[in-house]
CSV table of C-alpha atoms in Angstrom, one decimal:
chain,number,residue,atom,x,y,z
A,24,MET,CA,-131.9,-105.0,-50.0
A,25,SER,CA,-131.5,-101.4,-48.9
A,26,ALA,CA,-130.9,-102.3,-45.2
A,27,PRO,CA,-127.4,-101.6,-43.9
A,28,VAL,CA,-125.1,-104.6,-43.3
A,29,ALA,CA,-123.0,-105.2,-40.2
A,30,ILE,CA,-120.3,-107.8,-39.4
A,31,VAL,CA,-119.9,-108.9,-35.8
A,32,THR,CA,-116.8,-111.0,-35.0
A,33,GLY,CA,-117.0,-113.3,-32.1
A,34,GLY,CA,-120.6,-113.4,-33.0
A,35,ALA,CA,-121.6,-116.7,-31.3
A,36,GLY,CA,-120.6,-115.5,-27.8
A,37,ALA,CA,-122.9,-113.8,-25.4
A,38,LEU,CA,-121.7,-110.3,-26.1
A,39,GLY,CA,-121.6,-110.9,-29.9
A,40,VAL,CA,-125.2,-112.1,-29.8
A,41,ALA,CA,-126.3,-109.1,-27.7
A,42,ILE,CA,-124.6,-106.7,-30.3
A,43,ALA,CA,-126.1,-108.6,-33.2
A,44,THR,CA,-129.6,-108.6,-31.7
A,45,THR,CA,-129.5,-104.8,-31.1
A,46,LEU,CA,-128.3,-104.1,-34.6
A,47,LEU,CA,-131.0,-106.3,-36.1
A,48,ASP,CA,-133.5,-104.4,-34.0
A,49,ASP,CA,-132.1,-101.2,-35.5
A,50,GLY,CA,-132.7,-102.5,-39.1
A,51,PHE,CA,-129.3,-104.0,-39.9
A,52,ARG,CA,-128.6,-107.3,-41.7
A,53,VAL,CA,-125.9,-109.0,-39.6
A,54,ALA,CA,-123.2,-111.5,-40.5
A,55,LEU,CA,-121.9,-113.3,-37.4
A,56,PHE,CA,-118.3,-114.4,-37.7
A,57,ASP,CA,-116.9,-117.0,-35.3
A,58,ARG,CA,-114.6,-120.0,-35.4
A,59,ARG,CA,-117.6,-122.2,-34.3
A,60,GLY,CA,-121.2,-121.8,-33.5
A,61,ALA,CA,-121.9,-118.9,-35.9
A,62,ALA,CA,-124.5,-120.7,-38.0
A,63,ASP,CA,-126.4,-121.8,-34.9
A,64,ALA,CA,-126.3,-118.3,-33.4
A,65,ALA,CA,-127.6,-116.8,-36.7
A,66,ASP,CA,-130.4,-119.3,-36.9
A,67,ARG,CA,-131.6,-118.3,-33.4
A,68,LEU,CA,-131.6,-114.6,-34.4
A,69,THR,CA,-133.5,-115.0,-37.7
A,70,ARG,CA,-136.8,-114.2,-35.9
A,71,THR,CA,-135.6,-110.7,-35.2
A,72,GLY,CA,-134.2,-109.9,-38.6
A,73,GLU,CA,-131.9,-111.2,-41.3
A,74,ALA,CA,-128.7,-112.8,-40.1
A,75,ILE,CA,-126.2,-115.2,-41.5
A,76,GLY,CA,-123.4,-117.2,-39.7
A,77,VAL,CA,-120.0,-117.4,-41.2
A,78,GLU,CA,-117.2,-119.6,-40.0
A,79,ALA,CA,-114.1,-117.5,-39.7
A,80,ASP,CA,-110.9,-117.3,-37.8
A,81,VAL,CA,-109.9,-113.6,-37.5
A,82,SER,CA,-106.3,-114.5,-36.8
A,83,ASP,CA,-106.0,-116.2,-40.2
A,84,GLU,CA,-105.9,-113.8,-43.2
A,85,GLU,CA,-107.2,-116.3,-45.7
A,86,SER,CA,-110.1,-117.1,-43.5
A,87,VAL,CA,-110.9,-113.4,-43.0
A,88,ARG,CA,-110.6,-112.7,-46.8
A,89,ALA,CA,-113.0,-115.6,-47.6
A,90,ALA,CA,-115.5,-114.6,-44.9
A,91,VAL,CA,-115.7,-110.9,-45.9
A,92,GLU,CA,-116.0,-112.0,-49.6
A,93,ARG,CA,-119.0,-114.1,-48.7
A,94,VAL,CA,-120.7,-111.1,-47.1
A,95,ASP,CA,-119.9,-109.0,-50.2
A,96,THR,CA,-121.3,-111.8,-52.5
A,97,THR,CA,-124.4,-112.1,-50.3
A,98,TRP,CA,-125.3,-108.5,-49.6
A,99,GLY,CA,-122.8,-106.4,-51.6
A,100,ARG,CA,-121.8,-104.1,-48.8
A,101,VAL,CA,-120.6,-103.7,-45.2
A,102,ASP,CA,-121.7,-100.6,-43.4
A,103,ALA,CA,-120.5,-101.5,-39.9
A,104,LEU,CA,-117.7,-103.7,-38.7
A,105,VAL,CA,-117.7,-104.7,-35.0
A,106,ASN,CA,-114.5,-106.3,-33.9
A,107,ASN,CA,-115.7,-108.3,-30.9
A,108,ALA,CA,-113.7,-111.5,-31.1
A,109,GLY,CA,-111.2,-111.9,-28.2
A,110,ILE,CA,-109.4,-114.4,-26.0
A,111,GLU,CA,-107.8,-114.1,-22.6
A,112,PRO,CA,-105.8,-117.1,-21.6
A,113,ALA,CA,-104.6,-116.9,-18.0
A,114,HIS,CA,-100.8,-116.2,-17.5
A,115,SER,CA,-98.3,-114.1,-15.7
A,116,LEU,CA,-95.2,-112.4,-17.2
A,117,GLU,CA,-92.9,-114.7,-15.3
A,118,GLY,CA,-94.7,-117.9,-16.3
A,119,MET,CA,-95.8,-116.8,-19.8
A,120,GLU,CA,-95.2,-119.0,-22.8
A,121,LEU,CA,-94.5,-117.2,-26.1
A,122,GLY,CA,-97.3,-119.1,-27.8
A,123,THR,CA,-99.9,-117.7,-25.3
A,124,TRP,CA,-98.7,-114.1,-25.9
A,125,GLN,CA,-98.7,-114.5,-29.7
A,126,ALA,CA,-102.1,-116.3,-29.8
A,127,THR,CA,-103.7,-113.5,-27.7
A,128,LEU,CA,-102.3,-110.7,-29.9
A,129,ASP,CA,-103.2,-112.6,-33.1
A,130,VAL,CA,-106.9,-112.7,-32.2
A,131,ASN,CA,-107.3,-109.5,-30.2
A,132,LEU,CA,-105.1,-107.1,-32.2
A,133,THR,CA,-104.1,-108.6,-35.5
A,134,GLY,CA,-107.7,-109.9,-36.1
A,135,PRO,CA,-109.2,-106.4,-36.1
A,136,ALA,CA,-106.4,-105.1,-38.4
A,137,LEU,CA,-107.1,-107.9,-40.8
A,138,MET,CA,-110.9,-107.3,-40.7
A,139,ILE,CA,-110.4,-103.6,-41.4
A,140,LYS,CA,-108.0,-104.3,-44.2
A,141,HIS,CA,-110.4,-106.6,-46.1
A,142,CYS,CA,-113.4,-104.3,-45.6
A,143,VAL,CA,-111.6,-101.3,-47.0
A,144,PRO,CA,-112.4,-102.1,-50.7
A,145,MET,CA,-116.1,-102.1,-50.0
A,146,TRP,CA,-115.9,-98.8,-48.0
A,147,ARG,CA,-114.0,-97.3,-50.8
A,148,ARG,CA,-116.6,-98.5,-53.3
A,149,GLN,CA,-119.7,-97.5,-51.3
A,150,GLY,CA,-118.3,-94.2,-49.9
A,151,GLY,CA,-118.0,-94.8,-46.2
A,152,GLY,CA,-118.6,-97.1,-43.2
A,153,ARG,CA,-118.2,-97.6,-39.5
A,154,VAL,CA,-115.7,-99.6,-37.3
A,155,VAL,CA,-116.3,-100.2,-33.6
A,156,SER,CA,-113.8,-102.5,-31.8
A,157,ILE,CA,-114.5,-103.9,-28.4
A,158,GLY,CA,-111.7,-103.0,-26.1
A,159,SER,CA,-111.5,-103.1,-22.3
A,160,ARG,CA,-111.0,-100.8,-19.4
A,161,VAL,CA,-107.7,-102.6,-18.8
A,162,TRP,CA,-106.1,-100.6,-21.6
A,163,LEU,CA,-106.1,-97.7,-19.2
A,164,GLY,CA,-105.5,-99.2,-15.8
A,165,GLY,CA,-104.0,-102.6,-16.6
A,166,GLY,CA,-105.3,-106.0,-15.8
A,167,TRP,CA,-104.3,-109.4,-14.6
A,168,THR,CA,-103.1,-110.9,-17.9
A,169,PRO,CA,-100.3,-109.1,-19.7
A,170,ALA,CA,-101.0,-110.2,-23.3
A,171,TYR,CA,-104.7,-109.2,-23.0
A,172,SER,CA,-104.0,-105.8,-21.5
A,173,ALA,CA,-101.3,-105.2,-24.1
A,174,SER,CA,-103.7,-106.2,-26.9
A,175,LYS,CA,-106.4,-103.9,-25.7
A,176,ALA,CA,-104.0,-101.0,-25.4
A,177,GLY,CA,-102.7,-101.7,-28.9
A,178,LEU,CA,-106.3,-101.7,-30.2
A,179,VAL,CA,-106.6,-98.1,-29.1
A,180,GLY,CA,-103.5,-97.2,-31.0
A,181,LEU,CA,-104.7,-99.1,-34.1
A,182,THR,CA,-108.0,-97.3,-33.9
A,183,ARG,CA,-106.4,-93.8,-33.7
A,184,THR,CA,-104.2,-94.6,-36.7
A,185,ALA,CA,-107.0,-96.2,-38.7
A,186,CYS,CA,-109.3,-93.2,-38.2
A,187,ARG,CA,-106.7,-91.0,-39.9
A,188,GLU,CA,-106.2,-93.3,-42.9
A,189,LEU,CA,-109.8,-94.1,-43.4
A,190,GLY,CA,-111.4,-90.8,-42.6
A,191,PRO,CA,-111.0,-89.5,-46.2
A,192,LEU,CA,-113.1,-92.6,-47.3
A,193,GLY,CA,-115.9,-91.5,-44.9
A,194,VAL,CA,-115.1,-94.2,-42.3
A,195,THR,CA,-115.3,-93.6,-38.6
A,196,VAL,CA,-113.2,-95.8,-36.3
A,197,ASN,CA,-113.9,-96.1,-32.5
A,198,VAL,CA,-113.5,-98.3,-29.5
A,199,VAL,CA,-116.1,-99.3,-26.9
A,200,ALA,CA,-114.2,-100.3,-23.7
A,201,PRO,CA,-116.4,-102.3,-21.2
A,202,SER,CA,-115.6,-103.3,-17.7
A,203,PHE,CA,-116.1,-106.8,-16.3
A,204,LEU,CA,-119.1,-108.6,-17.9
A,205,HIS,CA,-120.8,-111.6,-16.2
A,206,THR,CA,-120.7,-113.7,-19.4
A,207,PRO,CA,-119.5,-117.3,-20.1
A,208,PHE,CA,-116.3,-115.7,-21.5
A,209,ASN,CA,-115.4,-114.5,-18.0
A,210,VAL,CA,-117.2,-117.1,-15.9
A,211,GLN,CA,-114.9,-119.9,-17.2
A,212,LYS,CA,-111.8,-118.1,-15.8
A,213,ALA,CA,-112.3,-118.8,-12.1
A,214,GLU,CA,-114.0,-120.9,-9.5
A,215,ALA,CA,-117.5,-119.9,-8.6
A,216,ALA,CA,-116.7,-118.8,-5.1
A,217,PHE,CA,-113.9,-116.5,-6.2
A,218,LEU,CA,-116.0,-115.2,-9.1
A,219,ASP,CA,-118.9,-114.3,-6.7
A,220,SER,CA,-116.5,-112.4,-4.5
A,221,TYR,CA,-114.9,-110.7,-7.4
A,222,VAL,CA,-118.3,-109.6,-8.8
A,223,GLY,CA,-119.2,-108.1,-5.5
A,224,ARG,CA,-115.9,-106.2,-5.2
A,225,PHE,CA,-116.2,-105.0,-8.8
A,226,ALA,CA,-119.8,-103.6,-8.2
A,227,GLU,CA,-118.6,-101.8,-5.1
A,228,ALA,CA,-115.8,-100.2,-7.1
A,229,SER,CA,-118.4,-98.6,-9.4
A,230,PRO,CA,-119.7,-95.2,-8.5
A,231,LEU,CA,-123.0,-96.5,-9.7
A,232,GLY,CA,-122.7,-99.6,-7.6
A,233,ARG,CA,-123.5,-102.1,-10.3
A,234,LEU,CA,-122.0,-104.2,-13.1
A,235,VAL,CA,-122.2,-103.5,-16.8
A,236,GLU,CA,-124.4,-105.9,-18.8
A,237,PRO,CA,-123.9,-106.9,-22.5
A,238,ILE,CA,-126.9,-104.8,-23.6
A,239,ASP,CA,-125.1,-101.7,-22.3
A,240,VAL,CA,-122.2,-102.5,-24.6
A,241,ALA,CA,-124.5,-103.3,-27.5
A,242,ASN,CA,-126.3,-100.0,-27.1
A,243,ALA,CA,-123.0,-98.1,-27.2
A,244,VAL,CA,-122.0,-99.9,-30.4
A,245,ALA,CA,-125.4,-99.2,-32.0
A,246,PHE,CA,-124.9,-95.5,-31.3
A,247,LEU,CA,-121.4,-95.4,-32.8
A,248,VAL,CA,-122.5,-97.1,-36.0
A,249,SER,CA,-125.4,-94.8,-36.4
A,250,ASP,CA,-125.6,-91.5,-38.3
A,251,ARG,CA,-125.9,-89.8,-34.9
A,252,ALA,CA,-122.2,-90.5,-34.4
A,253,ARG,CA,-121.1,-89.5,-37.9
A,254,ASN,CA,-118.5,-87.0,-36.6
A,255,ILE,CA,-117.2,-89.2,-33.7
A,256,THR,CA,-113.9,-90.9,-34.7
A,257,GLY,CA,-110.7,-92.0,-33.0
A,258,GLU,CA,-112.5,-92.1,-29.6
A,259,VAL,CA,-112.7,-94.6,-26.7
A,260,LEU,CA,-116.1,-94.8,-25.1
A,261,HIS,CA,-115.9,-96.4,-21.7
A,262,VAL,CA,-118.9,-98.5,-20.8
A,263,ALA,CA,-117.6,-99.4,-17.4
A,264,ALA,CA,-120.0,-97.9,-14.8
A,265,GLY,CA,-117.2,-95.6,-13.7
A,266,THR,CA,-114.7,-98.4,-12.9
A,267,GLN,CA,-112.2,-97.0,-15.5
A,268,LEU,CA,-111.5,-94.3,-12.9
A,269,ALA,CA,-108.8,-94.4,-10.3
A,270,PRO,CA,-110.2,-95.1,-6.8
A,271,ALA,CA,-111.4,-91.9,-5.1
A,272,VAL,CA,-109.1,-90.7,-2.3
A,273,GLN,CA,-111.1,-89.8,0.8
């Protein structure tokens, strides 16, 4: 019962599972939050450590409150919060419906704020904690979907404000900003032929000539929630194989 506890939202997805697996390997007990599939994902991870799945909608405050309360009742603490849940419905500014904009911000930006809010009492009680939110390189250079890009830029602002408020409690707050990941979350957005072409162009845009993988993001998260990063707060760590940079001018 002395092992640290982590919450990973969006825990049933490929990136959430990669993060949870890495934290379990590092000795954490992990609660996977997701609107669906959390219990099944946790069952698949029990061989590597102690995991539970909790049905939760991060855009709904009552759902967040109940889910965090379950973790408190089960394990009595939260040492690391990983805000990984996200959506990216396709749209343009010209054709955007207000509901699409609002739903994206509700999950991608309001969700992390609600998760932080409801974990604060435990951090105050136990004397510290860690927050890592999964952003995106698009916060810096823009992307193809306005609401998604705005939400990820807003997440950086939320992080920099939260680190000031929560620092006196011993809480660090950071962002890990990946580039394109070849996961089901992204594969479903386009036809296979277009996606293959896009993947190739993306790898070519990297100074390293390769794509980022979920384990790369998971390793960055694991570092930021560890004691090795105890004096890192308010930062954005790009895990983007260099694609967060503007193209080199030859």
